[in-house]
């Protein structure tokens, strides 16, 4: 079986999903902590969805054959 060629466009899409998911996970984590501190009930499903998007993006980058550091620079 031949080795798969790197797919830079797929790596770029994965890197964008990874960074977007990471930023929103941090944002919603901070909002959830603030809501807990003020006595409100946060929606934890949003945090799980954003963490899932981050993991999907990382998986796409790994599947594309492009290292994450190079995919972020495309």
PDB file of C-alpha atoms in Angstrom:
ATOM      1  CA  UNK A   1       0.000   0.000   0.000  1.00  0.00           C
ATOM      2  CA  UNK A   2       1.408   3.391  -0.946  1.00  0.00           C
ATOM      3  CA  UNK A   3       1.953   6.179   1.532  1.00  0.00           C
ATOM      4  CA  UNK A   4      -0.725   8.880   1.438  1.00  0.00           C
ATOM      5  CA  UNK A   5       0.312  12.332   0.321  1.00  0.00           C
ATOM      6  CA  UNK A   6      -0.191  15.219   2.735  1.00  0.00           C
ATOM      7  CA  UNK A   7      -3.324  17.237   2.074  1.00  0.00           C
ATOM      8  CA  UNK A   8      -2.571  20.833   3.096  1.00  0.00           C
ATOM      9  CA  UNK A   9      -6.084  22.196   2.492  1.00  0.00           C
ATOM     10  CA  UNK A  10      -7.570  19.549   4.760  1.00  0.00           C
ATOM     11  CA  UNK A  11      -4.881  20.388   7.322  1.00  0.00           C
ATOM     12  CA  UNK A  12      -5.854  24.061   7.150  1.00  0.00           C
ATOM     13  CA  UNK A  13      -9.538  23.271   7.716  1.00  0.00           C
ATOM     14  CA  UNK A  14      -8.609  21.041  10.649  1.00  0.00           C
ATOM     15  CA  UNK A  15      -6.355  23.709  12.146  1.00  0.00           C
ATOM     16  CA  UNK A  16      -9.137  26.308  11.893  1.00  0.00           C
ATOM     17  CA  UNK A  17     -11.578  23.921  13.583  1.00  0.00           C
ATOM     18  CA  UNK A  18      -8.996  23.156  16.263  1.00  0.00           C
ATOM     19  CA  UNK A  19      -8.286  26.802  17.083  1.00  0.00           C
ATOM     20  CA  UNK A  20     -11.940  27.816  16.914  1.00  0.00           C
ATOM     21  CA  UNK A  21     -12.929  24.939  19.186  1.00  0.00           C
ATOM     22  CA  UNK A  22     -10.110  25.702  21.601  1.00  0.00           C
ATOM     23  CA  UNK A  23     -11.010  29.395  21.839  1.00  0.00           C
ATOM     24  CA  UNK A  24     -14.706  28.696  22.370  1.00  0.00           C
ATOM     25  CA  UNK A  25     -13.952  25.948  24.911  1.00  0.00           C
ATOM     26  CA  UNK A  26     -11.879  28.378  26.969  1.00  0.00           C
ATOM     27  CA  UNK A  27     -14.527  31.095  26.589  1.00  0.00           C
ATOM     28  CA  UNK A  28     -17.451  28.859  27.587  1.00  0.00           C
ATOM     29  CA  UNK A  29     -15.417  27.350  30.430  1.00  0.00           C
ATOM     30  CA  UNK A  30     -14.814  30.826  31.849  1.00  0.00           C
ATOM     31  CA  UNK A  31     -18.476  31.775  31.380  1.00  0.00           C
ATOM     32  CA  UNK A  32     -19.569  28.546  33.075  1.00  0.00           C
ATOM     33  CA  UNK A  33     -17.290  29.206  36.044  1.00  0.00           C
ATOM     34  CA  UNK A  34     -18.584  32.783  36.315  1.00  0.00           C
ATOM     35  CA  UNK A  35     -22.210  31.613  36.173  1.00  0.00           C
ATOM     36  CA  UNK A  36     -21.530  29.053  38.896  1.00  0.00           C
ATOM     37  CA  UNK A  37     -19.888  31.720  41.044  1.00  0.00           C
ATOM     38  CA  UNK A  38     -22.920  34.008  40.693  1.00  0.00           C
ATOM     39  CA  UNK A  39     -25.383  31.228  41.473  1.00  0.00           C
ATOM     40  CA  UNK A  40     -26.789  30.582  37.989  1.00  0.00           C
ATOM     41  CA  UNK A  41     -26.921  27.250  36.198  1.00  0.00           C
ATOM     42  CA  UNK A  42     -24.687  27.149  33.082  1.00  0.00           C
ATOM     43  CA  UNK A  43     -25.434  25.015  30.043  1.00  0.00           C
ATOM     44  CA  UNK A  44     -22.604  22.478  30.116  1.00  0.00           C
ATOM     45  CA  UNK A  45     -23.643  20.981  26.785  1.00  0.00           C
ATOM     46  CA  UNK A  46     -22.095  24.004  25.021  1.00  0.00           C
ATOM     47  CA  UNK A  47     -18.755  23.261  26.661  1.00  0.00           C
ATOM     48  CA  UNK A  48     -18.955  19.628  25.551  1.00  0.00           C
ATOM     49  CA  UNK A  49     -19.821  20.617  21.967  1.00  0.00           C
ATOM     50  CA  UNK A  50     -16.944  23.086  21.694  1.00  0.00           C
ATOM     51  CA  UNK A  51     -14.489  20.569  23.149  1.00  0.00           C
ATOM     52  CA  UNK A  52     -15.770  18.060  20.588  1.00  0.00           C
ATOM     53  CA  UNK A  53     -15.173  20.535  17.745  1.00  0.00           C
ATOM     54  CA  UNK A  54     -11.623  20.997  19.010  1.00  0.00           C
ATOM     55  CA  UNK A  55     -11.019  17.243  19.022  1.00  0.00           C
ATOM     56  CA  UNK A  56     -12.557  16.815  15.548  1.00  0.00           C
ATOM     57  CA  UNK A  57     -10.260  19.540  14.214  1.00  0.00           C
ATOM     58  CA  UNK A  58      -7.234  17.859  15.752  1.00  0.00           C
ATOM     59  CA  UNK A  59      -8.312  14.545  14.243  1.00  0.00           C
ATOM     60  CA  UNK A  60      -8.684  16.109  10.788  1.00  0.00           C
ATOM     61  CA  UNK A  61      -5.188  17.583  11.028  1.00  0.00           C
ATOM     62  CA  UNK A  62      -3.760  14.194  12.014  1.00  0.00           C
ATOM     63  CA  UNK A  63      -5.670  12.504   9.184  1.00  0.00           C
ATOM     64  CA  UNK A  64      -4.470  15.055   6.614  1.00  0.00           C
ATOM     65  CA  UNK A  65      -0.839  14.040   7.093  1.00  0.00           C
ATOM     66  CA  UNK A  66       0.283  17.621   7.740  1.00  0.00           C
ATOM     67  CA  UNK A  67       1.913  18.386  11.109  1.00  0.00           C
ATOM     68  CA  UNK A  68      -0.221  20.669  13.302  1.00  0.00           C
ATOM     69  CA  UNK A  69       2.507  23.324  13.425  1.00  0.00           C
ATOM     70  CA  UNK A  70       2.593  23.510   9.611  1.00  0.00           C
ATOM     71  CA  UNK A  71      -1.195  23.379   9.254  1.00  0.00           C
ATOM     72  CA  UNK A  72      -1.519  26.459  11.463  1.00  0.00           C
ATOM     73  CA  UNK A  73       0.872  28.385   9.224  1.00  0.00           C
ATOM     74  CA  UNK A  74      -0.943  27.654   5.943  1.00  0.00           C
TER      75      UNK A  74
END
